[in-house]
Short mmCIF file of C-alpha atoms in Angstrom, two decimals:
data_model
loop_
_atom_site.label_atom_id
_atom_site.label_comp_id
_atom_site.label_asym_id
_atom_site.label_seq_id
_atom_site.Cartn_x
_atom_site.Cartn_y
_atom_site.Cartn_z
CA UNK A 1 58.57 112.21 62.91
CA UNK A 2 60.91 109.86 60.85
CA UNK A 3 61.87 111.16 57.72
CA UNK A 4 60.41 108.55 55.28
CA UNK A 5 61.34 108.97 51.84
CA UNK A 6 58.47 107.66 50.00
CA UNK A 7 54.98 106.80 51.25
CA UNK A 8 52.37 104.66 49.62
CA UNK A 9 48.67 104.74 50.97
CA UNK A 10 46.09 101.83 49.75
CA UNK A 11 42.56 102.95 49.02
CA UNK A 12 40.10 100.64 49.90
CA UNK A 13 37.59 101.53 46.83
CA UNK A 14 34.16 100.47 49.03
CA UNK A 15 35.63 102.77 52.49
CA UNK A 16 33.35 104.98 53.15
CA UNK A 17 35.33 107.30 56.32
CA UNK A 18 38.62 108.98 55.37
CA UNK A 19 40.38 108.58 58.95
CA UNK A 20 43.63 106.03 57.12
CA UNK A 21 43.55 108.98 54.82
CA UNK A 22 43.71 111.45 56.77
CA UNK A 23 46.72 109.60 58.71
CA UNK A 24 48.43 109.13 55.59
CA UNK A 25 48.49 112.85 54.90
CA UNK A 26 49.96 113.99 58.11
CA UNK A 27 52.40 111.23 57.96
CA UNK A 28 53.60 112.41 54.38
CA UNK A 29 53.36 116.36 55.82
CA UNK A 30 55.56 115.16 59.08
CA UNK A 31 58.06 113.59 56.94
CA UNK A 32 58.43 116.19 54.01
CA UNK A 33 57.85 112.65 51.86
CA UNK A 34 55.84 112.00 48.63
CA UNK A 35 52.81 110.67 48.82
CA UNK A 36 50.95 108.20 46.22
CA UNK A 37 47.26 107.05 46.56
CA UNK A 38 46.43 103.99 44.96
CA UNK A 39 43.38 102.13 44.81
CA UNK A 40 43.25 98.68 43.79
CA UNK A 41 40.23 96.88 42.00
CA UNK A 42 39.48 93.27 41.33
CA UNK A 43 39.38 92.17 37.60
CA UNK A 44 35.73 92.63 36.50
CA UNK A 45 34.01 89.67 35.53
CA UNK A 46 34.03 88.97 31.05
CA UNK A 47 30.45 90.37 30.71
CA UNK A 48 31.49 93.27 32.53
CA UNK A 49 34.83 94.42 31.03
CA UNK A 50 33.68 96.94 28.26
CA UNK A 51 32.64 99.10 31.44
CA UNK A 52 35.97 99.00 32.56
CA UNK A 53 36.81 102.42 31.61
CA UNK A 54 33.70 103.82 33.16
CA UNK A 55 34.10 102.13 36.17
CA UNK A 56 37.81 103.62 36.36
CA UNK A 57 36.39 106.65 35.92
CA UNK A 58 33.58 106.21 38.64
CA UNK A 59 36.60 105.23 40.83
CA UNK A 60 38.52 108.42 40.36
CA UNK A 61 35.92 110.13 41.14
CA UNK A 62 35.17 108.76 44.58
CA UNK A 63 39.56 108.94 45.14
CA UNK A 64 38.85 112.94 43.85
CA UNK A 65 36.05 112.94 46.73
CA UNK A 66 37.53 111.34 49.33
CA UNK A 67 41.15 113.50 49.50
CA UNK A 68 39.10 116.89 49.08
CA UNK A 69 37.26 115.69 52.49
CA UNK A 70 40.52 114.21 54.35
CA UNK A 71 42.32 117.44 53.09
CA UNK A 72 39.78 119.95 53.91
CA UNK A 73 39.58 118.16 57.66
CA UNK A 74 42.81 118.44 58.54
CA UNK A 75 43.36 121.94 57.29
CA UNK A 76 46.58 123.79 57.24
CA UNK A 77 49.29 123.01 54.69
CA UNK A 78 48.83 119.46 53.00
CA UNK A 79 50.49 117.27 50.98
CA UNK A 80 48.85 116.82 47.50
CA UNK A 81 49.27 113.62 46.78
CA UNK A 82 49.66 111.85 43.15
CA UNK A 83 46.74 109.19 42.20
CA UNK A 84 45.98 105.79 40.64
CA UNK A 85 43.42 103.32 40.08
CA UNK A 86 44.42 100.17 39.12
CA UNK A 87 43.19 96.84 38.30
CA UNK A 88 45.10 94.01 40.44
CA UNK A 89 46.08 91.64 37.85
CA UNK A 90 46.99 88.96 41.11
CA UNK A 91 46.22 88.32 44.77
CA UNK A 92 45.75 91.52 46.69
CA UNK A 93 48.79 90.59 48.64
CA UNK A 94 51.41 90.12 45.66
CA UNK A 95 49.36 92.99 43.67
CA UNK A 96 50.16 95.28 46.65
CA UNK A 97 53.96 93.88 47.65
CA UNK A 98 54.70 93.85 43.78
CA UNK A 99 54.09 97.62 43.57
CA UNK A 100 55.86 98.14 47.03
CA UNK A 101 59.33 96.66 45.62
CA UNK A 102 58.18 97.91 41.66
CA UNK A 103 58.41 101.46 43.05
CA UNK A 104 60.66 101.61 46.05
CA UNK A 105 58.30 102.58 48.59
CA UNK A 106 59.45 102.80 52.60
CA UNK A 107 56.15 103.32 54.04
CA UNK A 108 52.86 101.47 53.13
CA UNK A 109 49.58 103.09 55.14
CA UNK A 110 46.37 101.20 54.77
CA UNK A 111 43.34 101.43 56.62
CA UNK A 112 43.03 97.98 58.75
CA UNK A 113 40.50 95.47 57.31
CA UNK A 114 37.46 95.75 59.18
CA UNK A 115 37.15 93.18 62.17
CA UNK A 116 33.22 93.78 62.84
CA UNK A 117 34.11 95.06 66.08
CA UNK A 118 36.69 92.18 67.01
CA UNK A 119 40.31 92.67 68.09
CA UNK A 120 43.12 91.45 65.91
CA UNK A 121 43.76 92.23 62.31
CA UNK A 122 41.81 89.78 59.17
CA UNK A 123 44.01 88.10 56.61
CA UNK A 124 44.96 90.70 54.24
CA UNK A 125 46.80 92.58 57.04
CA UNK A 126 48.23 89.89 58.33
CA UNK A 127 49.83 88.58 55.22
CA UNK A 128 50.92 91.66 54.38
CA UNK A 129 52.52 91.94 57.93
CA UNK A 130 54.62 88.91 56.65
CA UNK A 131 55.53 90.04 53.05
CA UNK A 132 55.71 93.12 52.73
CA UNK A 133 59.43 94.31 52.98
CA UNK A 134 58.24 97.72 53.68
CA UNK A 135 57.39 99.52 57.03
CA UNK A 136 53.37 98.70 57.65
CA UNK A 137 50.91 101.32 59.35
CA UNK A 138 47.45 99.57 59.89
CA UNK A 139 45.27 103.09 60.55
CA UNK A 140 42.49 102.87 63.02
CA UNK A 141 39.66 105.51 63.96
CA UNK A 142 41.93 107.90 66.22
CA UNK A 143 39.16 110.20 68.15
CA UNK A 144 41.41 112.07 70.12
CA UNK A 145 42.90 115.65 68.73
CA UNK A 146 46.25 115.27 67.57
CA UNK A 147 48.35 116.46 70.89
CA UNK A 148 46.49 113.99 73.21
CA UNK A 149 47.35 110.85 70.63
CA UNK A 150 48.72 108.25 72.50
CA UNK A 151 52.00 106.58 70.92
CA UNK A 152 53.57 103.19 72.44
CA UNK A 153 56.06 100.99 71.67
CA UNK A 154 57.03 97.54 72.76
CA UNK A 155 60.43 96.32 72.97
CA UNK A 156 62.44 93.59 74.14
CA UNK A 157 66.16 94.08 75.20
CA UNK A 158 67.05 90.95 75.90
CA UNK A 159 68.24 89.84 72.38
CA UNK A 160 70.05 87.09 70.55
CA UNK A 161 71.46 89.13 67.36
CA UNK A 162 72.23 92.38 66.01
CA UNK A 163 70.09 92.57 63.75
CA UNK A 164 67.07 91.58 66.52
CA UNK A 165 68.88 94.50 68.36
CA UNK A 166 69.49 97.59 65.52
CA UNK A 167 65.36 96.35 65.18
CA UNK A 168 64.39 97.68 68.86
CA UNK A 169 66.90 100.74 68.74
CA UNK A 170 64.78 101.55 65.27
CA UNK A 171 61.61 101.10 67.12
CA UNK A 172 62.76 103.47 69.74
CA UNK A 173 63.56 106.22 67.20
CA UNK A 174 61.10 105.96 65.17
CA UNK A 175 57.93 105.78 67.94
CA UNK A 176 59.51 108.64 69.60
CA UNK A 177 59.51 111.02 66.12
CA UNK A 178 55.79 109.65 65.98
CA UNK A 179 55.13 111.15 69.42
CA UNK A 180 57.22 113.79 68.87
CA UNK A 181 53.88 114.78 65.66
CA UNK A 182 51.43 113.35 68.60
CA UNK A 183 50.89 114.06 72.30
CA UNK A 184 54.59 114.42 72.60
CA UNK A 185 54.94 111.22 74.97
CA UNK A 186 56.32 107.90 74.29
CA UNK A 187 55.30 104.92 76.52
CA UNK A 188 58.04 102.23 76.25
CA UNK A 189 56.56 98.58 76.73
CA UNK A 190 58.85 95.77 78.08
CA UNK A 191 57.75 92.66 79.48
CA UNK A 192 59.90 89.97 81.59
CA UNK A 193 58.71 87.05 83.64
CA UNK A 194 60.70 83.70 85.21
CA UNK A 195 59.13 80.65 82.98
CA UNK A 196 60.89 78.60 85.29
CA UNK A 197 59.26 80.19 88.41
CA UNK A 198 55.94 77.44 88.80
CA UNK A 199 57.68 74.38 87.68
CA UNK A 200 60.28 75.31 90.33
CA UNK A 201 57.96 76.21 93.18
CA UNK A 202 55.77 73.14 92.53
CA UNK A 203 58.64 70.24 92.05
CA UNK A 204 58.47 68.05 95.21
CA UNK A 205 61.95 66.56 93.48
CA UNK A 206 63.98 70.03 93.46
CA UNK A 207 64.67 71.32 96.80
CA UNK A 208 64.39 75.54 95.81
CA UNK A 209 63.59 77.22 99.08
CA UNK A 210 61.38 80.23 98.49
CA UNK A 211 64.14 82.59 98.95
CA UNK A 212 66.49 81.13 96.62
CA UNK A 213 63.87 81.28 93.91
CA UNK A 214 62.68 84.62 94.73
CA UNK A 215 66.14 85.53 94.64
CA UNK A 216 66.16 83.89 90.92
CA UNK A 217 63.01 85.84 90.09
CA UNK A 218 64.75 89.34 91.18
CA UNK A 219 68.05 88.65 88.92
CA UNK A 220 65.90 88.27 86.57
CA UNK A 221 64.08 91.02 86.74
CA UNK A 222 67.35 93.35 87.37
CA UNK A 223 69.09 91.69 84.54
CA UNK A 224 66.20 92.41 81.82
CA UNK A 225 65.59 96.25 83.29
CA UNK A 226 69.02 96.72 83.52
CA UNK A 227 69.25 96.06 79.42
CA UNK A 228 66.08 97.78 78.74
CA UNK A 229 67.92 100.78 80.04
CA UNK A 230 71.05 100.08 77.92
CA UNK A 231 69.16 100.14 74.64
CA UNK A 232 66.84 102.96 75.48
CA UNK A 233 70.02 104.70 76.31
CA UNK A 234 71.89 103.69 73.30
CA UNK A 235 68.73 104.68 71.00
CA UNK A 236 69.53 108.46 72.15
CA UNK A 237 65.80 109.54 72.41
CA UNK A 238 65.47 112.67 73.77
CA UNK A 239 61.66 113.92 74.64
CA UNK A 240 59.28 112.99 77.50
CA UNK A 241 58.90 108.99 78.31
CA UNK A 242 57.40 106.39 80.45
CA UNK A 243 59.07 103.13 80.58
CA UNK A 244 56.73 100.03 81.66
CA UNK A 245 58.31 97.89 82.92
CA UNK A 246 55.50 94.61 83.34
CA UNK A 247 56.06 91.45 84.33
CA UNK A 248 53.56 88.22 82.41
CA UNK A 249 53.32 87.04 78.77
CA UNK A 250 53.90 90.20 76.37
CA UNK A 251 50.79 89.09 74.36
CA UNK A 252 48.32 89.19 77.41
CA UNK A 253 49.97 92.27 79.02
CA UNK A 254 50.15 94.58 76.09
CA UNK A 255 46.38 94.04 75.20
CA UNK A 256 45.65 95.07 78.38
CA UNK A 257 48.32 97.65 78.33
CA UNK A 258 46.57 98.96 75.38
CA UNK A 259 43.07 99.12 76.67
CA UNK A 260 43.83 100.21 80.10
CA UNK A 261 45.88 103.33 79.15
CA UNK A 262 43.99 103.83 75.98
CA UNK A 263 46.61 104.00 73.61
CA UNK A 264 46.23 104.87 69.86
CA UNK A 265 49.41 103.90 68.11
CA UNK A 266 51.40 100.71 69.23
CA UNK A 267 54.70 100.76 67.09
CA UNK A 268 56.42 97.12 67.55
CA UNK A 269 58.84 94.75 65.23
CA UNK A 270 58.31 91.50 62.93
CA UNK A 271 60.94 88.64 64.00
CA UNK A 272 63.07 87.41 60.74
CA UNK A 273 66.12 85.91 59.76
CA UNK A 274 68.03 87.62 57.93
CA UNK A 275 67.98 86.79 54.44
CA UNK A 276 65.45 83.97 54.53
CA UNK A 277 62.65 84.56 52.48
CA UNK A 278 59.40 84.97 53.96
CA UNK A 279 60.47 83.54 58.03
CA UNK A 280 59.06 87.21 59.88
CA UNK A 281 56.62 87.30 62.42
CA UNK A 282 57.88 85.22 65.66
CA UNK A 283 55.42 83.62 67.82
CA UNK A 284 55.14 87.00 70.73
CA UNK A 285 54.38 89.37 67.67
CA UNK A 286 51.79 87.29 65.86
CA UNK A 287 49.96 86.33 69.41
CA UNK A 288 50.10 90.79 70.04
CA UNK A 289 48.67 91.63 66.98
CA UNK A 290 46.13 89.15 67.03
CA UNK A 291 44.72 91.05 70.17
CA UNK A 292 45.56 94.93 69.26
CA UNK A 293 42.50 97.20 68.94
CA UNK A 294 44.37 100.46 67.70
CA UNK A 295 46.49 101.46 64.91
CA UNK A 296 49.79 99.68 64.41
CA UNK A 297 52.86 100.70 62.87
CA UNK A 298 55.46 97.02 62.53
CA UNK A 299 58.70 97.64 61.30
CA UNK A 300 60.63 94.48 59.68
CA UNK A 301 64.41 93.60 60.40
CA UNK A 302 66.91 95.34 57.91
CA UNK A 303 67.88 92.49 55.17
CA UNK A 304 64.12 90.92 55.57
CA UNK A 305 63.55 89.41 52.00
CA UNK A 306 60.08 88.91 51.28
CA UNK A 307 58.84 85.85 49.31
CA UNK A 308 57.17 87.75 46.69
CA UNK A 309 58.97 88.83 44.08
CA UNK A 310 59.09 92.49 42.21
CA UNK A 311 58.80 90.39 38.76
CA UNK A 312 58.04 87.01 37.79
#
Protein backbone atom coordinates (compact mmCIF):
# COMPACT_ATOMS: atom_id res chain seq x y z
CA UNK A 1 0.00 0.00 0.00
CA UNK A 2 1.17 3.70 -0.38
CA UNK A 3 3.55 4.72 2.01
CA UNK A 4 1.70 7.58 3.82
CA UNK A 5 3.66 9.43 6.18
CA UNK A 6 1.22 10.51 8.68
CA UNK A 7 -2.36 9.35 9.22
CA UNK A 8 -5.10 11.03 11.14
CA UNK A 9 -8.37 9.02 12.04
CA UNK A 10 -11.63 11.08 13.36
CA UNK A 11 -13.59 9.46 16.14
CA UNK A 12 -17.04 9.96 15.96
CA UNK A 13 -17.64 10.12 19.97
CA UNK A 14 -21.56 8.61 19.67
CA UNK A 15 -20.17 5.43 16.95
CA UNK A 16 -20.97 2.62 18.36
CA UNK A 17 -19.07 -0.25 15.61
CA UNK A 18 -15.29 0.05 15.21
CA UNK A 19 -15.15 -1.01 11.35
CA UNK A 20 -13.44 3.02 10.24
CA UNK A 21 -11.23 1.97 13.08
CA UNK A 22 -10.34 -0.94 12.29
CA UNK A 23 -9.53 0.41 8.59
CA UNK A 24 -7.53 3.04 9.99
CA UNK A 25 -5.27 0.56 11.75
CA UNK A 26 -4.43 -1.59 8.84
CA UNK A 27 -3.96 1.42 6.77
CA UNK A 28 -1.32 2.86 9.35
CA UNK A 29 0.21 -1.05 9.66
CA UNK A 30 0.34 -1.18 5.56
CA UNK A 31 2.09 2.02 5.42
CA UNK A 32 4.64 1.74 8.40
CA UNK A 33 2.89 5.44 9.20
CA UNK A 34 1.90 7.04 12.58
CA UNK A 35 -1.27 6.97 13.55
CA UNK A 36 -3.32 9.69 15.74
CA UNK A 37 -6.95 9.18 17.01
CA UNK A 38 -8.80 12.13 17.67
CA UNK A 39 -12.17 12.66 18.76
CA UNK A 40 -13.84 15.83 18.47
CA UNK A 41 -16.67 17.21 20.85
CA UNK A 42 -19.02 20.11 20.55
CA UNK A 43 -18.60 22.95 23.17
CA UNK A 44 -20.91 22.01 26.09
CA UNK A 45 -23.59 24.25 26.76
CA UNK A 46 -22.65 27.24 30.04
CA UNK A 47 -24.62 25.17 32.62
CA UNK A 48 -22.77 22.28 31.63
CA UNK A 49 -19.07 23.30 31.46
CA UNK A 50 -17.80 22.50 35.07
CA UNK A 51 -18.39 18.75 33.84
CA UNK A 52 -16.13 19.31 31.19
CA UNK A 53 -13.35 17.46 32.64
CA UNK A 54 -15.49 14.52 33.51
CA UNK A 55 -16.97 14.31 30.37
CA UNK A 56 -13.29 14.28 28.79
CA UNK A 57 -12.64 11.71 30.89
CA UNK A 58 -15.89 9.66 30.06
CA UNK A 59 -14.67 10.20 26.44
CA UNK A 60 -11.30 8.63 26.88
CA UNK A 61 -12.65 6.03 28.19
CA UNK A 62 -14.98 4.97 25.42
CA UNK A 63 -11.59 5.96 22.75
CA UNK A 64 -9.61 3.35 25.47
CA UNK A 65 -12.66 0.86 24.67
CA UNK A 66 -13.11 1.16 21.32
CA UNK A 67 -9.14 0.59 20.02
CA UNK A 68 -8.80 -2.47 22.55
CA UNK A 69 -11.89 -4.00 20.43
CA UNK A 70 -10.66 -2.80 16.77
CA UNK A 71 -7.12 -4.02 17.91
CA UNK A 72 -8.01 -7.24 19.42
CA UNK A 73 -10.23 -7.97 15.98
CA UNK A 74 -7.79 -7.60 13.71
CA UNK A 75 -5.09 -9.43 15.57
CA UNK A 76 -1.54 -9.78 14.55
CA UNK A 77 0.92 -6.90 14.89
CA UNK A 78 -0.88 -3.39 15.27
CA UNK A 79 -0.16 -0.06 15.27
CA UNK A 80 -0.68 1.65 18.71
CA UNK A 81 -1.87 4.64 17.99
CA UNK A 82 -1.47 8.12 20.04
CA UNK A 83 -4.93 9.73 21.42
CA UNK A 84 -6.92 12.96 21.90
CA UNK A 85 -10.11 14.32 22.86
CA UNK A 86 -10.74 17.61 22.03
CA UNK A 87 -13.28 20.22 22.20
CA UNK A 88 -13.93 21.87 18.58
CA UNK A 89 -13.68 25.43 19.32
CA UNK A 90 -15.36 26.02 15.38
CA UNK A 91 -17.38 24.26 12.70
CA UNK A 92 -16.58 20.60 12.49
CA UNK A 93 -15.26 21.25 9.07
CA UNK A 94 -12.57 24.09 9.90
CA UNK A 95 -12.06 22.29 13.49
CA UNK A 96 -11.05 19.16 11.49
CA UNK A 97 -9.11 20.94 8.27
CA UNK A 98 -7.41 23.32 10.91
CA UNK A 99 -5.79 20.32 12.66
CA UNK A 100 -5.12 18.62 9.20
CA UNK A 101 -2.78 21.66 8.00
CA UNK A 102 -1.86 22.48 12.13
CA UNK A 103 -0.15 19.06 12.11
CA UNK A 104 0.83 18.05 8.63
CA UNK A 105 -1.25 15.14 8.18
CA UNK A 106 -1.39 13.17 4.50
CA UNK A 107 -4.13 10.89 5.26
CA UNK A 108 -7.46 11.74 7.06
CA UNK A 109 -9.76 8.32 7.73
CA UNK A 110 -13.21 8.92 9.06
CA UNK A 111 -16.01 6.75 9.25
CA UNK A 112 -18.74 8.15 6.59
CA UNK A 113 -21.68 10.04 8.19
CA UNK A 114 -24.47 7.81 8.40
CA UNK A 115 -26.97 8.06 5.34
CA UNK A 116 -29.95 5.94 7.06
CA UNK A 117 -29.50 3.48 4.48
CA UNK A 118 -29.29 6.05 1.45
CA UNK A 119 -26.48 6.26 -1.12
CA UNK A 120 -24.29 9.32 -1.27
CA UNK A 121 -22.31 10.88 1.48
CA UNK A 122 -24.26 13.85 4.15
CA UNK A 123 -22.69 17.26 4.46
CA UNK A 124 -19.85 16.86 6.70
CA UNK A 125 -18.20 14.49 4.17
CA UNK A 126 -18.90 16.33 1.51
CA UNK A 127 -17.44 19.56 2.68
CA UNK A 128 -14.67 17.99 3.81
CA UNK A 129 -14.28 16.37 0.28
CA UNK A 130 -13.89 20.10 -0.81
CA UNK A 131 -11.52 21.49 1.92
CA UNK A 132 -9.61 19.34 3.11
CA UNK A 133 -6.11 19.51 1.37
CA UNK A 134 -5.40 16.10 2.59
CA UNK A 135 -6.08 12.61 1.00
CA UNK A 136 -9.88 11.59 2.32
CA UNK A 137 -10.90 7.83 3.13
CA UNK A 138 -14.72 7.75 3.92
CA UNK A 139 -14.74 3.96 5.72
CA UNK A 140 -17.77 1.87 5.14
CA UNK A 141 -18.85 -1.61 6.75
CA UNK A 142 -16.42 -3.94 4.60
CA UNK A 143 -17.93 -7.67 5.28
CA UNK A 144 -15.71 -9.45 3.20
CA UNK A 145 -12.19 -10.96 4.71
CA UNK A 146 -9.42 -8.94 3.75
CA UNK A 147 -8.08 -10.98 0.45
CA UNK A 148 -11.57 -10.95 -1.24
CA UNK A 149 -11.83 -6.84 -0.70
CA UNK A 150 -12.70 -5.40 -3.75
CA UNK A 151 -10.56 -2.17 -4.77
CA UNK A 152 -11.60 0.13 -7.92
CA UNK A 153 -10.60 3.07 -9.34
CA UNK A 154 -12.02 5.45 -11.85
CA UNK A 155 -10.06 7.39 -14.19
CA UNK A 156 -10.29 9.52 -17.07
CA UNK A 157 -7.40 9.79 -19.67
CA UNK A 158 -8.59 12.11 -21.73
CA UNK A 159 -7.22 15.28 -19.95
CA UNK A 160 -6.76 18.99 -20.37
CA UNK A 161 -3.61 19.62 -17.91
CA UNK A 162 -0.85 18.10 -16.17
CA UNK A 163 -1.78 18.48 -13.21
CA UNK A 164 -5.50 16.74 -14.16
CA UNK A 165 -3.03 14.08 -15.56
CA UNK A 166 -0.05 13.45 -12.62
CA UNK A 167 -3.88 13.23 -10.62
CA UNK A 168 -5.00 9.88 -12.56
CA UNK A 169 -1.33 8.41 -12.75
CA UNK A 170 -1.55 8.98 -8.65
CA UNK A 171 -4.84 7.28 -8.60
CA UNK A 172 -3.41 4.40 -10.47
CA UNK A 173 -0.55 3.93 -7.98
CA UNK A 174 -2.04 4.42 -5.19
CA UNK A 175 -5.44 2.01 -5.77
CA UNK A 176 -3.13 -0.59 -6.95
CA UNK A 177 -0.83 -0.52 -3.41
CA UNK A 178 -4.47 -0.61 -1.83
CA UNK A 179 -5.18 -3.86 -3.69
CA UNK A 180 -1.95 -4.91 -3.46
CA UNK A 181 -3.11 -5.03 1.13
CA UNK A 182 -6.67 -6.32 -0.38
CA UNK A 183 -7.79 -9.06 -2.78
CA UNK A 184 -4.76 -8.29 -4.82
CA UNK A 185 -6.90 -7.00 -7.93
CA UNK A 186 -7.42 -3.62 -9.23
CA UNK A 187 -10.49 -2.86 -11.44
CA UNK A 188 -9.70 0.26 -13.55
CA UNK A 189 -12.98 2.33 -14.38
CA UNK A 190 -13.09 4.52 -17.57
CA UNK A 191 -16.05 5.79 -19.14
CA UNK A 192 -16.42 7.42 -22.82
CA UNK A 193 -19.54 8.17 -24.79
CA UNK A 194 -20.24 10.56 -28.17
CA UNK A 195 -22.48 13.60 -26.62
CA UNK A 196 -22.87 14.51 -30.04
CA UNK A 197 -24.20 11.05 -31.12
CA UNK A 198 -28.43 11.87 -30.62
CA UNK A 199 -28.38 15.41 -31.67
CA UNK A 200 -26.60 14.10 -34.79
CA UNK A 201 -28.77 11.09 -35.52
CA UNK A 202 -31.97 13.10 -34.90
CA UNK A 203 -31.14 16.54 -36.98
CA UNK A 204 -33.38 16.45 -40.11
CA UNK A 205 -30.93 19.69 -41.05
CA UNK A 206 -27.45 17.68 -40.93
CA UNK A 207 -27.18 15.10 -43.49
CA UNK A 208 -24.82 12.29 -41.15
CA UNK A 209 -25.50 8.94 -42.75
CA UNK A 210 -25.44 6.22 -40.13
CA UNK A 211 -22.12 5.05 -41.13
CA UNK A 212 -20.38 8.23 -41.01
CA UNK A 213 -21.58 8.72 -37.48
CA UNK A 214 -20.95 5.31 -36.39
CA UNK A 215 -17.69 5.79 -37.80
CA UNK A 216 -17.49 9.09 -35.44
CA UNK A 217 -18.67 7.00 -32.50
CA UNK A 218 -15.72 4.28 -33.09
CA UNK A 219 -12.84 7.13 -33.26
CA UNK A 220 -14.06 7.99 -30.42
CA UNK A 221 -14.05 5.18 -28.68
CA UNK A 222 -10.40 4.11 -30.10
CA UNK A 223 -9.10 7.51 -29.33
CA UNK A 224 -10.20 7.49 -25.45
CA UNK A 225 -9.03 3.51 -25.02
CA UNK A 226 -6.13 4.16 -26.82
CA UNK A 227 -5.12 6.97 -23.93
CA UNK A 228 -6.49 4.98 -21.18
CA UNK A 229 -3.80 2.56 -22.15
CA UNK A 230 -1.09 5.28 -22.34
CA UNK A 231 -1.59 6.40 -18.76
CA UNK A 232 -2.14 3.00 -17.28
CA UNK A 233 1.07 2.25 -19.01
CA UNK A 234 2.88 5.29 -17.94
CA UNK A 235 1.59 4.74 -14.16
CA UNK A 236 3.93 1.46 -14.22
CA UNK A 237 1.50 -0.74 -12.13
CA UNK A 238 2.53 -4.00 -11.98
CA UNK A 239 -0.05 -6.70 -10.27
CA UNK A 240 -3.26 -8.31 -11.59
CA UNK A 241 -5.96 -5.79 -13.36
CA UNK A 242 -9.18 -5.45 -15.14
CA UNK A 243 -9.66 -2.45 -17.20
CA UNK A 244 -13.50 -1.42 -17.86
CA UNK A 245 -13.77 0.07 -20.39
CA UNK A 246 -17.89 1.44 -20.36
CA UNK A 247 -19.45 3.53 -22.48
CA UNK A 248 -22.61 6.25 -20.75
CA UNK A 249 -22.37 9.06 -18.15
CA UNK A 250 -19.51 8.12 -15.52
CA UNK A 251 -21.98 9.05 -12.70
CA UNK A 252 -24.76 6.50 -13.77
CA UNK A 253 -22.26 3.79 -14.87
CA UNK A 254 -20.02 3.66 -11.89
CA UNK A 255 -23.02 3.33 -9.41
CA UNK A 256 -23.97 0.56 -11.19
CA UNK A 257 -20.45 -0.53 -11.67
CA UNK A 258 -20.27 -0.51 -8.00
CA UNK A 259 -23.31 -2.48 -7.14
CA UNK A 260 -23.12 -4.94 -9.88
CA UNK A 261 -19.55 -6.16 -9.15
CA UNK A 262 -19.84 -5.44 -5.51
CA UNK A 263 -16.99 -3.42 -4.95
CA UNK A 264 -15.73 -2.17 -1.51
CA UNK A 265 -13.23 0.57 -2.11
CA UNK A 266 -13.71 3.08 -5.09
CA UNK A 267 -10.46 5.29 -5.11
CA UNK A 268 -11.21 8.41 -7.58
CA UNK A 269 -9.91 12.30 -7.81
CA UNK A 270 -11.42 15.89 -6.80
CA UNK A 271 -11.20 18.37 -9.96
CA UNK A 272 -9.23 21.79 -8.92
CA UNK A 273 -7.35 24.49 -10.23
CA UNK A 274 -4.38 24.79 -9.21
CA UNK A 275 -3.85 27.32 -6.72
CA UNK A 276 -7.41 28.62 -6.42
CA UNK A 277 -8.70 28.35 -3.16
CA UNK A 278 -11.47 26.17 -2.50
CA UNK A 279 -12.59 25.41 -6.73
CA UNK A 280 -12.25 21.11 -6.23
CA UNK A 281 -14.87 18.85 -6.93
CA UNK A 282 -15.95 19.11 -10.82
CA UNK A 283 -19.38 18.35 -11.78
CA UNK A 284 -18.62 14.07 -12.79
CA UNK A 285 -17.05 13.66 -9.21
CA UNK A 286 -19.69 15.40 -7.13
CA UNK A 287 -22.69 13.61 -9.29
CA UNK A 288 -20.35 9.86 -8.37
CA UNK A 289 -20.13 10.42 -4.94
CA UNK A 290 -23.49 11.47 -4.49
CA UNK A 291 -24.48 7.83 -5.59
CA UNK A 292 -21.46 5.60 -4.01
CA UNK A 293 -22.56 3.03 -1.41
CA UNK A 294 -18.96 1.80 -0.32
CA UNK A 295 -15.92 3.24 1.11
CA UNK A 296 -14.14 5.98 -0.81
CA UNK A 297 -10.72 7.03 -0.86
CA UNK A 298 -10.56 10.91 -3.17
CA UNK A 299 -7.31 12.16 -3.68
CA UNK A 300 -7.02 16.12 -4.46
CA UNK A 301 -4.73 17.64 -7.28
CA UNK A 302 -1.08 18.47 -6.05
CA UNK A 303 -1.07 22.49 -5.34
CA UNK A 304 -5.00 22.25 -4.23
CA UNK A 305 -5.22 25.17 -1.63
CA UNK A 306 -8.03 24.81 0.58
CA UNK A 307 -10.09 27.84 1.74
CA UNK A 308 -9.61 27.26 5.30
CA UNK A 309 -6.85 28.43 6.79
CA UNK A 310 -4.23 26.66 9.42
CA UNK A 311 -4.59 30.07 11.58
CA UNK A 312 -6.73 32.95 11.61
Amino acid sequence: MKHYQNILYLMNPSAEGTYGLKQALSMARNSSAPLHLLMLYPALPKELQAQQEAFEAFLSERMEASLKNAQKALGGEVVEPTREVMMADSSPVVTITRYVLRHEYDLLVKEAEDTGGESGFKALDMSLLRKCPSALYLARPISHPREKIRVAVAVDPITESEDARDLNIRLLQDSRSMADSCSGTLDIVSCWEYPYEEYLRHNPWLKVTEKELSDAVTNIENEHRTALDVLIADADIKGKKRVHHLRGEAAELLDKFVRDEKVDIMVMGTVARTGIAGFVIGNTAENVFEKLNCSLLALKPAGYVSPIKAYD
